[in-house]
């Protein structure tokens, strides 16, 4: 699961970077950091190594969600501009 999410986030990162939407990338990284920092310690205390793995996966899920949201917003703005130009 972790590697699949990493692959998805890499594709989203490349798409946003090529569109020069670095704000979405930054927001995603900040969200992933907040999730990781807030959940890692409690999950490690409860489940040990499995807790660390779960925290990493949840952090990556947050990153993928934030990058997907940023990409969808960018595409909506692009479509809106195209429609108004026509």
Short mmCIF file of C-alpha atoms in Angstrom, two decimals:
data_model
loop_
_atom_site.label_atom_id
_atom_site.label_comp_id
_atom_site.label_asym_id
_atom_site.label_seq_id
_atom_site.Cartn_x
_atom_site.Cartn_y
_atom_site.Cartn_z
CA UNK A 1 0.00 0.00 0.00
CA UNK A 2 2.79 2.43 0.89
CA UNK A 3 4.59 2.04 -2.43
CA UNK A 4 1.39 2.47 -4.42
CA UNK A 5 0.63 5.70 -2.55
CA UNK A 6 4.21 6.86 -3.09
CA UNK A 7 3.86 6.23 -6.82
CA UNK A 8 0.57 8.16 -6.93
CA UNK A 9 2.00 11.09 -5.00
CA UNK A 10 5.04 11.21 -7.29
CA UNK A 11 2.81 11.51 -10.36
CA UNK A 12 0.75 14.23 -8.71
CA UNK A 13 3.90 16.05 -7.65
CA UNK A 14 5.24 15.99 -11.21
CA UNK A 15 1.93 17.24 -12.61
CA UNK A 16 1.73 20.13 -10.14
CA UNK A 17 5.38 21.01 -10.64
CA UNK A 18 4.97 21.12 -14.41
CA UNK A 19 1.97 23.43 -13.96
CA UNK A 20 4.10 25.56 -11.60
CA UNK A 21 1.65 25.10 -8.73
CA UNK A 22 4.16 24.89 -5.93
CA UNK A 23 1.70 26.14 -3.33
CA UNK A 24 -0.24 22.87 -3.57
CA UNK A 25 2.96 20.88 -3.13
CA UNK A 26 3.94 22.93 -0.08
CA UNK A 27 0.48 22.57 1.45
CA UNK A 28 0.56 18.82 0.92
CA UNK A 29 3.96 18.49 2.55
CA UNK A 30 2.86 20.59 5.52
CA UNK A 31 -0.27 18.49 5.95
CA UNK A 32 1.75 15.27 5.77
CA UNK A 33 4.18 16.63 8.38
CA UNK A 34 1.36 17.61 10.74
CA UNK A 35 -0.25 14.19 10.40
CA UNK A 36 3.05 12.42 10.92
CA UNK A 37 4.09 14.48 13.94
CA UNK A 38 0.73 14.26 15.65
CA UNK A 39 0.10 10.54 15.09
CA UNK A 40 3.52 8.92 15.09
CA UNK A 41 4.27 9.00 18.81
CA UNK A 42 0.86 7.71 20.02
CA UNK A 43 0.73 5.00 17.36
CA UNK A 44 4.28 3.86 18.13
CA UNK A 45 3.43 3.72 21.83
CA UNK A 46 0.36 1.57 21.13
CA UNK A 47 1.58 -0.68 18.33
CA UNK A 48 5.37 -0.34 18.20
CA UNK A 49 6.84 -0.75 14.73
CA UNK A 50 3.40 -1.35 13.22
CA UNK A 51 2.36 2.04 14.60
CA UNK A 52 5.25 3.71 12.79
CA UNK A 53 4.18 2.06 9.55
CA UNK A 54 0.57 3.12 10.05
CA UNK A 55 1.66 6.70 10.79
CA UNK A 56 3.76 6.78 7.60
CA UNK A 57 0.86 5.48 5.52
CA UNK A 58 -1.60 7.97 7.04
CA UNK A 59 0.86 10.77 6.39
CA UNK A 60 1.15 9.69 2.76
CA UNK A 61 -2.64 9.49 2.44
CA UNK A 62 -2.84 13.11 3.60
CA UNK A 63 -0.20 14.11 1.06
CA UNK A 64 -1.98 12.33 -1.81
CA UNK A 65 -5.31 13.92 -0.84
CA UNK A 66 -3.82 17.43 -0.66
CA UNK A 67 -2.02 17.04 -4.00
CA UNK A 68 -5.18 15.68 -5.65
CA UNK A 69 -7.18 18.63 -4.31
CA UNK A 70 -4.59 21.12 -5.59
CA UNK A 71 -4.54 19.46 -9.01
CA UNK A 72 -8.34 19.44 -9.29
CA UNK A 73 -8.48 23.12 -8.36
CA UNK A 74 -5.85 23.93 -10.98
CA UNK A 75 -7.74 22.01 -13.66
CA UNK A 76 -11.02 23.71 -12.71
CA UNK A 77 -9.37 27.13 -13.08
CA UNK A 78 -7.87 26.13 -16.42
CA UNK A 79 -11.25 24.90 -17.70
CA UNK A 80 -12.91 28.06 -16.44
CA UNK A 81 -10.40 30.24 -18.30
CA UNK A 82 -10.85 28.20 -21.47
CA UNK A 83 -14.62 28.51 -21.30
CA UNK A 84 -14.52 32.28 -20.77
CA UNK A 85 -12.06 32.75 -23.65
CA UNK A 86 -14.30 30.89 -26.10
#
